[in-house]
Amino acid sequence: MGYLIYGYYITGTDEYDIKWSMPQCVLTLRLIGLAYDVFDGQKPEEKLSTEQKKTALKKCPSLLEVAGHTYFFGGFMVGPQFPMKRYIDFIEGRFPGKDLSGKPSCVVAGFRRLGLGFLVLSLYQIGNMVIPEKTLLSDEFMDYSLWKKLLIIGIWGKIVLYKYMACWLISEGSCIITGMTFNGKDANGNNQWDGCANVKLWDFSVTITFEGIIKSFNINTNLWVAQYVFKRLKFLGNRLISQAAALLFLAIWHGLHSGYYHCFISEFIVMYFEKDVEDILDKRLPKLKARLTQGALKIPVLIFLKIYVDVFMGYCLVSFAMLSWSKYMKVYGSVYYIGHIFYMSWPLLSPLVRMLLPKARVKDEKHKTQ
């Protein structure tokens, strides 16, 4: 990790650089995870969590095994992340090879993922021609009205993420074809090959919450951070602090550009807002929530939430994609820092809202029946 950060410092520019640090950051997570898995393997079984039991290594792997795991062709460049335990199970033949017809069932699944990757890549290329990544810095964009700028930022954010998703889908396809992604059988007895899935494209496309975006995008890295960083900070006794520390780790891992830190701070604040509002609706305004999610209002509310999530996801991604302070602050300034004002004022408004809205009374079903 230290070598990676030093590399960022020595070779970094103001642009998104495609160089040796990209596979190096994938390597960093893989080796950190390996060190933890060997460490967990020396602990008594009863002291391990369910996730740790699945990945713990009772013996230290050989140098050849470490090299094979580290430089496995399907994942050394852009991921996906997978534990050494999965790799060892794969090379030792613990995953099924052929079905009853004699054809490897993973081949069709792998090429299906490859085709999906090419489709997403095509969407990115077309979208990038319509709304190039530099659009938000153009004089033409600065002259648009506020609502049009926000709409463009939302569409632009989707397009930016498509290039990452295309790489992951194509890479995952190659992993599936090898058979390493075996993930048990479904209810019908068919082999599942989603053990290294990094994107849930349909969920990503239809979700109306930021939590849904996080759970459907860069899945393996998020799971890695949850297992090897977030959950290991349980001793701090505070979920928010653990979450903040995990996001700080992610920001440092991405690089030294201020845009990464701004983006992950934004993610922390947005998720705090979403969870807090959801809690208020559940405990203080259950009738309002029921009206908004049922009946005639359901469709308009879903449309509103979809636009809201896409627009402000793009808003958060501005700093991630543009990296340097001068560039992303120019874009935020053009929309009057609307996201900053909205989300950063919520921690101050939340106590007032809770004070004005008492908890809803829960009827005692026992007394009700009597």
mmCIF file of C-alpha atoms in Angstrom:
data_model
loop_
_atom_site.group_PDB
_atom_site.id
_atom_site.type_symbol
_atom_site.label_atom_id
_atom_site.label_comp_id
_atom_site.label_asym_id
_atom_site.label_seq_id
_atom_site.Cartn_x
_atom_site.Cartn_y
_atom_site.Cartn_z
ATOM 1 C CA MET A 1 0.000 0.000 0.000
ATOM 2 C CA GLY A 2 2.869 2.344 0.828
ATOM 3 C CA TYR A 3 4.566 1.581 -2.484
ATOM 4 C CA LEU A 4 1.293 2.267 -4.309
ATOM 5 C CA ILE A 5 0.827 5.641 -2.598
ATOM 6 C CA TYR A 6 4.447 6.571 -3.353
ATOM 7 C CA GLY A 7 3.805 5.657 -6.981
ATOM 8 C CA TYR A 8 0.733 7.902 -7.037
ATOM 9 C CA TYR A 9 2.826 10.744 -5.626
ATOM 10 C CA ILE A 10 5.704 10.353 -8.103
ATOM 11 C CA THR A 11 3.767 9.673 -11.305
ATOM 12 C CA GLY A 12 0.379 11.362 -10.791
ATOM 13 C CA THR A 13 -0.915 14.099 -13.091
ATOM 14 C CA ASP A 14 -4.100 16.170 -13.170
ATOM 15 C CA GLU A 15 -5.751 13.609 -15.451
ATOM 16 C CA TYR A 16 -7.003 10.049 -14.964
ATOM 17 C CA ASP A 17 -3.821 8.093 -15.714
ATOM 18 C CA ILE A 18 -3.758 4.621 -17.292
ATOM 19 C CA LYS A 19 -0.424 3.224 -16.111
ATOM 20 C CA TRP A 20 1.169 0.615 -13.833
ATOM 21 C CA SER A 21 -0.643 1.914 -10.737
ATOM 22 C CA MET A 22 -3.925 0.448 -12.025
ATOM 23 C CA PRO A 23 -2.926 -3.253 -11.733
ATOM 24 C CA GLN A 24 -0.841 -2.286 -8.692
ATOM 25 C CA CYS A 25 -3.937 -1.121 -6.785
ATOM 26 C CA VAL A 26 -5.691 -4.416 -7.633
ATOM 27 C CA LEU A 27 -2.575 -6.283 -6.442
ATOM 28 C CA THR A 28 -2.548 -4.283 -3.200
ATOM 29 C CA LEU A 29 -6.042 -5.361 -2.168
ATOM 30 C CA ARG A 30 -5.354 -8.947 -3.176
ATOM 31 C CA LEU A 31 -2.219 -9.213 -1.032
ATOM 32 C CA ILE A 32 -3.767 -7.384 1.953
ATOM 33 C CA GLY A 33 -6.656 -9.857 1.778
ATOM 34 C CA LEU A 34 -4.220 -12.780 1.546
ATOM 35 C CA ALA A 35 -2.330 -11.608 4.642
ATOM 36 C CA TYR A 36 -5.595 -11.347 6.594
ATOM 37 C CA ASP A 37 -6.768 -14.784 5.398
ATOM 38 C CA VAL A 38 -3.525 -16.438 6.566
ATOM 39 C CA PHE A 39 -3.806 -14.545 9.865
ATOM 40 C CA ASP A 40 -7.434 -15.682 10.313
ATOM 41 C CA GLY A 41 -6.414 -19.266 9.600
ATOM 42 C CA GLN A 42 -4.272 -19.318 12.756
ATOM 43 C CA LYS A 43 -7.217 -18.340 14.986
ATOM 44 C CA PRO A 44 -9.566 -20.800 16.708
ATOM 45 C CA GLU A 45 -12.586 -21.585 14.531
ATOM 46 C CA GLU A 46 -15.056 -20.231 17.085
ATOM 47 C CA LYS A 47 -13.464 -16.765 16.964
ATOM 48 C CA LEU A 48 -14.033 -16.360 13.221
ATOM 49 C CA SER A 49 -17.062 -14.760 11.599
ATOM 50 C CA THR A 50 -19.070 -16.558 8.931
ATOM 51 C CA GLU A 51 -17.233 -14.672 6.148
ATOM 52 C CA GLN A 52 -13.829 -15.324 7.710
ATOM 53 C CA LYS A 53 -14.524 -19.061 7.932
ATOM 54 C CA LYS A 54 -15.102 -19.103 4.152
ATOM 55 C CA THR A 55 -11.797 -17.395 3.325
ATOM 56 C CA ALA A 56 -9.403 -18.345 6.167
ATOM 57 C CA LEU A 57 -6.296 -20.336 5.153
ATOM 58 C CA LYS A 58 -5.068 -22.981 7.580
ATOM 59 C CA LYS A 59 -1.657 -23.101 5.923
ATOM 60 C CA CYS A 60 0.379 -20.466 4.155
ATOM 61 C CA PRO A 61 0.164 -20.917 0.360
ATOM 62 C CA SER A 62 3.298 -21.580 -1.661
ATOM 63 C CA LEU A 63 5.046 -18.869 -3.681
ATOM 64 C CA LEU A 64 3.739 -20.485 -6.889
ATOM 65 C CA GLU A 65 0.161 -20.401 -5.554
ATOM 66 C CA VAL A 66 0.540 -16.747 -4.524
ATOM 67 C CA ALA A 67 1.899 -15.865 -7.980
ATOM 68 C CA GLY A 68 -0.927 -17.744 -9.710
ATOM 69 C CA HIS A 69 -3.552 -16.029 -7.576
ATOM 70 C CA THR A 70 -1.968 -12.591 -7.934
ATOM 71 C CA TYR A 71 -1.464 -12.667 -11.690
ATOM 72 C CA PHE A 72 -4.478 -14.734 -12.709
ATOM 73 C CA PHE A 73 -5.206 -13.399 -16.206
ATOM 74 C CA GLY A 74 -8.922 -12.861 -15.555
ATOM 75 C CA GLY A 75 -8.470 -10.414 -12.730
ATOM 76 C CA PHE A 76 -4.998 -8.924 -12.329
ATOM 77 C CA MET A 77 -5.656 -5.769 -14.374
ATOM 78 C CA VAL A 78 -9.033 -4.388 -13.217
ATOM 79 C CA GLY A 79 -10.331 -7.112 -10.923
ATOM 80 C CA PRO A 80 -12.554 -8.767 -9.893
ATOM 81 C CA GLN A 81 -11.249 -9.335 -6.397
ATOM 82 C CA PHE A 82 -11.472 -12.935 -5.168
ATOM 83 C CA PRO A 83 -9.874 -14.616 -2.126
ATOM 84 C CA MET A 84 -7.022 -17.101 -2.295
ATOM 85 C CA LYS A 85 -9.380 -19.783 -0.917
ATOM 86 C CA ARG A 86 -11.552 -19.542 -4.036
ATOM 87 C CA TYR A 87 -8.486 -19.738 -6.275
ATOM 88 C CA ILE A 88 -7.108 -22.805 -4.471
ATOM 89 C CA ASP A 89 -10.496 -24.561 -4.621
ATOM 90 C CA PHE A 90 -10.523 -23.814 -8.356
ATOM 91 C CA ILE A 91 -7.040 -25.114 -9.192
ATOM 92 C CA GLU A 92 -7.517 -28.205 -7.015
ATOM 93 C CA GLY A 93 -10.657 -29.136 -8.949
ATOM 94 C CA ARG A 94 -13.279 -28.675 -6.243
ATOM 95 C CA PHE A 95 -15.612 -26.847 -8.622
ATOM 96 C CA PRO A 96 -17.680 -28.874 -11.151
ATOM 97 C CA GLY A 97 -16.324 -29.140 -14.663
ATOM 98 C CA LYS A 98 -18.999 -30.488 -17.048
ATOM 99 C CA ASP A 99 -22.723 -31.093 -16.887
ATOM 100 C CA LEU A 100 -24.448 -34.331 -17.922
ATOM 101 C CA SER A 101 -24.264 -33.480 -21.637
ATOM 102 C CA GLY A 102 -20.495 -33.178 -21.445
ATOM 103 C CA LYS A 103 -20.418 -29.436 -22.213
ATOM 104 C CA PRO A 104 -18.931 -26.989 -19.730
ATOM 105 C CA SER A 105 -21.937 -24.963 -18.546
ATOM 106 C CA CYS A 106 -19.661 -22.028 -17.713
ATOM 107 C CA VAL A 107 -18.892 -21.287 -21.379
ATOM 108 C CA VAL A 108 -22.368 -20.016 -22.276
ATOM 109 C CA ALA A 109 -22.551 -17.990 -19.060
ATOM 110 C CA GLY A 110 -19.114 -16.489 -19.738
ATOM 111 C CA PHE A 111 -19.891 -15.450 -23.310
ATOM 112 C CA ARG A 112 -23.223 -14.015 -22.161
ATOM 113 C CA ARG A 113 -21.324 -11.796 -19.725
ATOM 114 C CA LEU A 114 -18.837 -10.910 -22.457
ATOM 115 C CA GLY A 115 -21.683 -9.873 -24.772
ATOM 116 C CA LEU A 116 -23.205 -7.770 -22.016
ATOM 117 C CA GLY A 117 -19.833 -6.109 -21.534
ATOM 118 C CA PHE A 118 -19.627 -5.212 -25.227
ATOM 119 C CA LEU A 119 -23.173 -3.834 -25.080
ATOM 120 C CA VAL A 120 -22.323 -1.577 -22.146
ATOM 121 C CA LEU A 121 -19.094 -0.533 -23.888
ATOM 122 C CA SER A 122 -21.153 0.432 -26.957
ATOM 123 C CA LEU A 123 -23.506 2.471 -24.761
ATOM 124 C CA TYR A 124 -20.485 4.260 -23.306
ATOM 125 C CA GLN A 125 -19.031 5.034 -26.740
ATOM 126 C CA ILE A 126 -22.347 6.370 -28.041
ATOM 127 C CA GLY A 127 -23.030 8.321 -24.857
ATOM 128 C CA ASN A 128 -19.521 9.767 -24.834
ATOM 129 C CA MET A 129 -20.069 11.105 -28.349
ATOM 130 C CA VAL A 130 -23.296 12.811 -27.271
ATOM 131 C CA ILE A 131 -22.056 14.028 -23.867
ATOM 132 C CA PRO A 132 -18.220 13.871 -23.754
ATOM 133 C CA GLU A 133 -16.529 13.809 -20.354
ATOM 134 C CA LYS A 134 -15.292 17.385 -20.872
ATOM 135 C CA THR A 135 -18.845 18.660 -21.486
ATOM 136 C CA LEU A 136 -19.297 19.901 -17.920
ATOM 137 C CA LEU A 137 -16.329 22.250 -18.295
ATOM 138 C CA SER A 138 -17.493 23.778 -21.588
ATOM 139 C CA ASP A 139 -18.733 27.350 -21.948
ATOM 140 C CA GLU A 140 -21.916 26.015 -23.540
ATOM 141 C CA PHE A 141 -22.722 23.995 -20.401
ATOM 142 C CA MET A 142 -22.154 27.035 -18.191
ATOM 143 C CA ASP A 143 -24.850 28.933 -20.116
ATOM 144 C CA TYR A 144 -27.580 26.326 -19.538
ATOM 145 C CA SER A 145 -30.351 26.769 -16.968
ATOM 146 C CA LEU A 146 -29.985 25.043 -13.585
ATOM 147 C CA TRP A 147 -32.449 22.220 -14.275
ATOM 148 C CA LYS A 148 -30.792 21.426 -17.611
ATOM 149 C CA LYS A 149 -27.328 21.366 -16.025
ATOM 150 C CA LEU A 150 -28.513 18.941 -13.342
ATOM 151 C CA LEU A 151 -30.164 16.693 -15.914
ATOM 152 C CA ILE A 152 -26.983 16.623 -18.024
ATOM 153 C CA ILE A 153 -24.903 15.845 -14.913
ATOM 154 C CA GLY A 154 -27.197 12.883 -14.163
ATOM 155 C CA ILE A 155 -26.913 11.442 -17.688
ATOM 156 C CA TRP A 156 -23.175 12.192 -17.793
ATOM 157 C CA GLY A 157 -22.678 10.298 -14.517
ATOM 158 C CA LYS A 158 -24.313 7.170 -15.955
ATOM 159 C CA ILE A 159 -22.112 7.349 -19.052
ATOM 160 C CA VAL A 160 -18.928 7.750 -16.968
ATOM 161 C CA LEU A 161 -19.717 4.616 -14.971
ATOM 162 C CA TYR A 162 -20.426 2.555 -18.089
ATOM 163 C CA LYS A 163 -16.725 2.411 -19.014
ATOM 164 C CA TYR A 164 -15.889 0.832 -15.648
ATOM 165 C CA MET A 165 -18.813 -1.574 -15.889
ATOM 166 C CA ALA A 166 -17.814 -2.673 -19.397
ATOM 167 C CA CYS A 167 -14.279 -3.545 -18.238
ATOM 168 C CA TRP A 168 -15.586 -5.500 -15.252
ATOM 169 C CA LEU A 169 -18.163 -7.431 -17.287
ATOM 170 C CA ILE A 170 -15.625 -8.455 -19.941
ATOM 171 C CA SER A 171 -13.096 -9.439 -17.278
ATOM 172 C CA GLU A 172 -15.731 -11.391 -15.362
ATOM 173 C CA GLY A 173 -16.649 -13.248 -18.550
ATOM 174 C CA SER A 174 -13.110 -14.590 -18.847
ATOM 175 C CA CYS A 175 -13.185 -15.674 -15.185
ATOM 176 C CA ILE A 176 -16.493 -17.479 -15.720
ATOM 177 C CA ILE A 177 -15.175 -19.424 -18.730
ATOM 178 C CA THR A 178 -12.303 -20.805 -16.634
ATOM 179 C CA GLY A 179 -14.870 -22.132 -14.137
ATOM 180 C CA MET A 180 -13.445 -20.234 -11.159
ATOM 181 C CA THR A 181 -16.639 -18.276 -10.455
ATOM 182 C CA PHE A 182 -18.733 -21.302 -9.430
ATOM 183 C CA ASN A 183 -21.188 -20.270 -6.708
ATOM 184 C CA GLY A 184 -23.251 -23.354 -5.958
ATOM 185 C CA LYS A 185 -26.524 -24.364 -7.592
ATOM 186 C CA ASP A 186 -29.818 -22.530 -7.916
ATOM 187 C CA ALA A 187 -33.258 -23.853 -6.905
ATOM 188 C CA ASN A 188 -33.503 -25.797 -10.177
ATOM 189 C CA GLY A 189 -30.146 -27.509 -9.715
ATOM 190 C CA ASN A 190 -28.305 -25.450 -12.326
ATOM 191 C CA ASN A 191 -24.741 -24.287 -11.731
ATOM 192 C CA GLN A 192 -24.388 -20.633 -10.795
ATOM 193 C CA TRP A 193 -21.371 -18.755 -12.142
ATOM 194 C CA ASP A 194 -21.744 -15.435 -10.328
ATOM 195 C CA GLY A 195 -19.091 -15.946 -7.649
ATOM 196 C CA CYS A 196 -17.039 -13.012 -8.974
ATOM 197 C CA ALA A 197 -19.879 -10.800 -10.234
ATOM 198 C CA ASN A 198 -18.847 -7.164 -9.955
ATOM 199 C CA VAL A 199 -21.943 -5.562 -11.491
ATOM 200 C CA LYS A 200 -25.686 -6.203 -11.282
ATOM 201 C CA LEU A 201 -26.628 -4.251 -14.388
ATOM 202 C CA TRP A 202 -30.403 -4.484 -14.019
ATOM 203 C CA ASP A 203 -30.359 -3.498 -10.342
ATOM 204 C CA PHE A 204 -28.006 -0.616 -11.148
ATOM 205 C CA SER A 205 -30.338 0.597 -13.900
ATOM 206 C CA VAL A 206 -33.605 0.521 -11.933
ATOM 207 C CA THR A 207 -32.605 1.294 -8.339
ATOM 208 C CA ILE A 208 -34.101 4.379 -6.694
ATOM 209 C CA THR A 209 -31.710 4.550 -3.733
ATOM 210 C CA PHE A 210 -28.014 5.279 -3.280
ATOM 211 C CA GLU A 211 -27.716 2.094 -1.248
ATOM 212 C CA GLY A 212 -29.010 0.201 -4.283
ATOM 213 C CA ILE A 213 -26.307 1.769 -6.461
ATOM 214 C CA ILE A 214 -23.560 0.801 -4.021
ATOM 215 C CA LYS A 215 -24.847 -2.788 -3.790
ATOM 216 C CA SER A 216 -24.999 -3.192 -7.574
ATOM 217 C CA PHE A 217 -21.754 -1.448 -8.601
ATOM 218 C CA ASN A 218 -18.165 -2.587 -7.966
ATOM 219 C CA ILE A 219 -19.600 -5.348 -5.808
ATOM 220 C CA ASN A 220 -16.407 -7.304 -5.122
ATOM 221 C CA THR A 221 -14.414 -4.279 -4.002
ATOM 222 C CA ASN A 222 -17.263 -3.210 -1.719
ATOM 223 C CA LEU A 223 -17.446 -6.715 -0.242
ATOM 224 C CA TRP A 224 -13.667 -6.720 0.188
ATOM 225 C CA VAL A 225 -13.730 -3.408 2.073
ATOM 226 C CA ALA A 226 -16.648 -4.603 4.202
ATOM 227 C CA GLN A 227 -14.855 -7.823 5.206
ATOM 228 C CA TYR A 228 -11.268 -6.651 5.563
ATOM 229 C CA VAL A 229 -11.733 -3.061 6.779
ATOM 230 C CA PHE A 230 -15.241 -2.135 7.957
ATOM 231 C CA LYS A 231 -16.098 -5.238 10.013
ATOM 232 C CA ARG A 232 -12.617 -5.403 11.531
ATOM 233 C CA LEU A 233 -13.188 -1.958 13.046
ATOM 234 C CA LYS A 234 -16.077 -3.249 15.147
ATOM 235 C CA PHE A 235 -13.938 -2.692 18.254
ATOM 236 C CA LEU A 236 -14.412 1.078 17.752
ATOM 237 C CA GLY A 237 -18.018 0.621 18.849
ATOM 238 C CA ASN A 238 -19.403 3.137 16.334
ATOM 239 C CA ARG A 239 -20.796 2.199 12.936
ATOM 240 C CA LEU A 240 -20.417 5.709 11.482
ATOM 241 C CA ILE A 241 -16.733 5.898 12.463
ATOM 242 C CA SER A 242 -16.088 2.470 10.940
ATOM 243 C CA GLN A 243 -17.866 3.507 7.758
ATOM 244 C CA ALA A 244 -15.903 6.764 7.568
ATOM 245 C CA ALA A 245 -12.616 4.884 8.080
ATOM 246 C CA ALA A 246 -13.526 2.378 5.343
ATOM 247 C CA LEU A 247 -14.323 5.189 2.905
ATOM 248 C CA LEU A 248 -11.073 6.952 3.819
ATOM 249 C CA PHE A 249 -9.197 3.737 3.041
ATOM 250 C CA LEU A 250 -10.949 3.548 -0.335
ATOM 251 C CA ALA A 251 -10.054 7.151 -1.127
ATOM 252 C CA ILE A 252 -6.360 6.631 -0.286
ATOM 253 C CA TRP A 253 -6.351 3.397 -2.285
ATOM 254 C CA HIS A 254 -7.673 5.243 -5.355
ATOM 255 C CA GLY A 255 -4.998 7.936 -5.213
ATOM 256 C CA LEU A 256 -3.917 11.298 -3.837
ATOM 257 C CA HIS A 257 -6.185 13.530 -5.943
ATOM 258 C CA SER A 258 -8.550 15.634 -3.839
ATOM 259 C CA GLY A 259 -11.456 14.540 -6.049
ATOM 260 C CA TYR A 260 -11.362 11.008 -4.627
ATOM 261 C CA TYR A 261 -11.625 12.274 -1.061
ATOM 262 C CA HIS A 262 -14.384 14.707 -1.952
ATOM 263 C CA CYS A 263 -16.325 11.922 -3.678
ATOM 264 C CA PHE A 264 -16.119 9.476 -0.780
ATOM 265 C CA ILE A 265 -16.951 12.164 1.770
ATOM 266 C CA SER A 266 -19.979 12.949 -0.391
ATOM 267 C CA GLU A 267 -20.922 9.252 -0.384
ATOM 268 C CA PHE A 268 -20.720 9.160 3.406
ATOM 269 C CA ILE A 269 -22.936 12.244 3.792
ATOM 270 C CA VAL A 270 -25.460 11.104 1.169
ATOM 271 C CA MET A 271 -25.804 7.677 2.785
ATOM 272 C CA TYR A 272 -26.228 9.305 6.208
ATOM 273 C CA PHE A 273 -29.015 11.472 4.755
ATOM 274 C CA GLU A 274 -30.736 8.525 3.071
ATOM 275 C CA LYS A 275 -30.666 6.325 6.174
ATOM 276 C CA ASP A 276 -31.821 9.172 8.410
ATOM 277 C CA VAL A 277 -34.760 10.129 6.186
ATOM 278 C CA GLU A 278 -35.752 6.481 5.867
ATOM 279 C CA ASP A 279 -35.691 6.166 9.670
ATOM 280 C CA ILE A 280 -37.855 9.289 10.061
ATOM 281 C CA LEU A 281 -40.408 8.002 7.554
ATOM 282 C CA ASP A 282 -40.548 4.561 9.199
ATOM 283 C CA LYS A 283 -40.842 5.724 12.801
ATOM 284 C CA ARG A 284 -42.503 9.132 12.571
ATOM 285 C CA LEU A 285 -44.416 9.285 9.300
ATOM 286 C CA PRO A 286 -45.502 5.708 8.512
ATOM 287 C CA LYS A 287 -48.872 6.815 7.094
ATOM 288 C CA LEU A 288 -47.195 9.293 4.729
ATOM 289 C CA LYS A 289 -44.755 6.617 3.603
ATOM 290 C CA ALA A 290 -47.637 4.219 2.929
ATOM 291 C CA ARG A 291 -49.431 6.828 0.806
ATOM 292 C CA LEU A 292 -46.284 7.594 -1.174
ATOM 293 C CA THR A 293 -45.526 3.941 -1.920
ATOM 294 C CA GLN A 294 -49.058 2.765 -2.697
ATOM 295 C CA GLY A 295 -51.925 3.775 -4.910
ATOM 296 C CA ALA A 296 -51.932 6.591 -7.454
ATOM 297 C CA LEU A 297 -48.849 8.315 -6.046
ATOM 298 C CA LYS A 298 -46.598 5.274 -6.387
ATOM 299 C CA ILE A 299 -45.543 5.771 -10.034
ATOM 300 C CA PRO A 300 -44.901 9.556 -9.801
ATOM 301 C CA VAL A 301 -42.866 9.008 -6.619
ATOM 302 C CA LEU A 302 -40.785 6.272 -8.276
ATOM 303 C CA ILE A 303 -40.086 8.533 -11.264
ATOM 304 C CA PHE A 304 -39.102 11.399 -8.977
ATOM 305 C CA LEU A 305 -36.788 9.193 -6.886
ATOM 306 C CA LYS A 306 -35.150 7.731 -10.006
ATOM 307 C CA ILE A 307 -34.374 11.199 -11.379
ATOM 308 C CA TYR A 308 -33.186 12.348 -7.950
ATOM 309 C CA VAL A 309 -30.819 9.388 -7.480
ATOM 310 C CA ASP A 310 -29.357 9.608 -10.989
ATOM 311 C CA VAL A 311 -28.846 13.374 -10.825
ATOM 312 C CA PHE A 312 -27.140 13.404 -7.445
ATOM 313 C CA MET A 313 -25.130 10.266 -8.192
ATOM 314 C CA GLY A 314 -23.730 12.188 -11.164
ATOM 315 C CA TYR A 315 -23.238 15.185 -8.886
ATOM 316 C CA CYS A 316 -21.087 13.128 -6.504
ATOM 317 C CA LEU A 317 -19.118 11.628 -9.417
ATOM 318 C CA VAL A 318 -18.062 15.038 -10.757
ATOM 319 C CA SER A 319 -15.151 15.215 -8.317
ATOM 320 C CA PHE A 320 -14.246 11.527 -8.854
ATOM 321 C CA ALA A 321 -13.978 11.940 -12.628
ATOM 322 C CA MET A 322 -12.376 15.403 -12.729
ATOM 323 C CA LEU A 323 -9.970 14.838 -9.823
ATOM 324 C CA SER A 324 -8.539 18.369 -9.466
ATOM 325 C CA TRP A 325 -10.126 20.992 -7.203
ATOM 326 C CA SER A 326 -10.237 23.737 -9.828
ATOM 327 C CA LYS A 327 -12.143 21.584 -12.317
ATOM 328 C CA TYR A 328 -14.827 20.022 -10.149
ATOM 329 C CA MET A 329 -15.420 23.188 -8.134
ATOM 330 C CA LYS A 330 -16.064 25.032 -11.393
ATOM 331 C CA VAL A 331 -18.855 22.554 -12.160
ATOM 332 C CA TYR A 332 -20.283 22.660 -8.642
ATOM 333 C CA GLY A 333 -20.203 26.445 -8.693
ATOM 334 C CA SER A 334 -22.185 26.470 -11.946
ATOM 335 C CA VAL A 335 -25.069 24.697 -10.171
ATOM 336 C CA TYR A 336 -24.715 26.895 -7.048
ATOM 337 C CA TYR A 337 -23.339 24.022 -4.903
ATOM 338 C CA ILE A 338 -26.886 22.725 -4.618
ATOM 339 C CA GLY A 339 -25.843 19.246 -3.454
ATOM 340 C CA HIS A 340 -23.398 20.584 -0.876
ATOM 341 C CA ILE A 341 -26.006 22.916 0.611
ATOM 342 C CA PHE A 342 -28.736 20.268 0.576
ATOM 343 C CA TYR A 343 -26.797 17.392 2.147
ATOM 344 C CA MET A 344 -24.437 19.264 4.468
ATOM 345 C CA SER A 345 -27.291 21.209 6.040
ATOM 346 C CA TRP A 346 -29.156 18.010 6.912
ATOM 347 C CA PRO A 347 -27.150 17.117 10.073
ATOM 348 C CA LEU A 348 -28.219 20.518 11.424
ATOM 349 C CA LEU A 349 -31.850 20.142 10.333
ATOM 350 C CA SER A 350 -32.293 16.499 11.371
ATOM 351 C CA PRO A 351 -32.554 17.147 15.163
ATOM 352 C CA LEU A 352 -35.109 19.906 14.497
ATOM 353 C CA VAL A 353 -37.174 17.631 12.244
ATOM 354 C CA ARG A 354 -37.147 14.887 14.873
ATOM 355 C CA MET A 355 -38.192 17.357 17.535
ATOM 356 C CA LEU A 356 -41.143 18.617 15.456
ATOM 357 C CA LEU A 357 -42.217 15.126 14.401
ATOM 358 C CA PRO A 358 -42.855 12.865 17.406
ATOM 359 C CA LYS A 359 -42.661 9.122 16.974
ATOM 360 C CA ALA A 360 -45.827 7.525 15.629
ATOM 361 C CA ARG A 361 -47.896 5.676 18.180
ATOM 362 C CA VAL A 362 -47.762 1.929 17.807
ATOM 363 C CA LYS A 363 -51.009 0.279 18.777
ATOM 364 C CA ASP A 364 -50.768 -2.606 21.189
ATOM 365 C CA GLU A 365 -52.276 -5.500 19.297
ATOM 366 C CA LYS A 366 -52.901 -7.375 22.543
ATOM 367 C CA HIS A 367 -55.088 -4.603 24.019
ATOM 368 C CA LYS A 368 -56.691 -4.085 20.628
ATOM 369 C CA THR A 369 -57.977 -7.679 20.500
ATOM 370 C CA GLN A 370 -59.256 -7.455 24.090
#
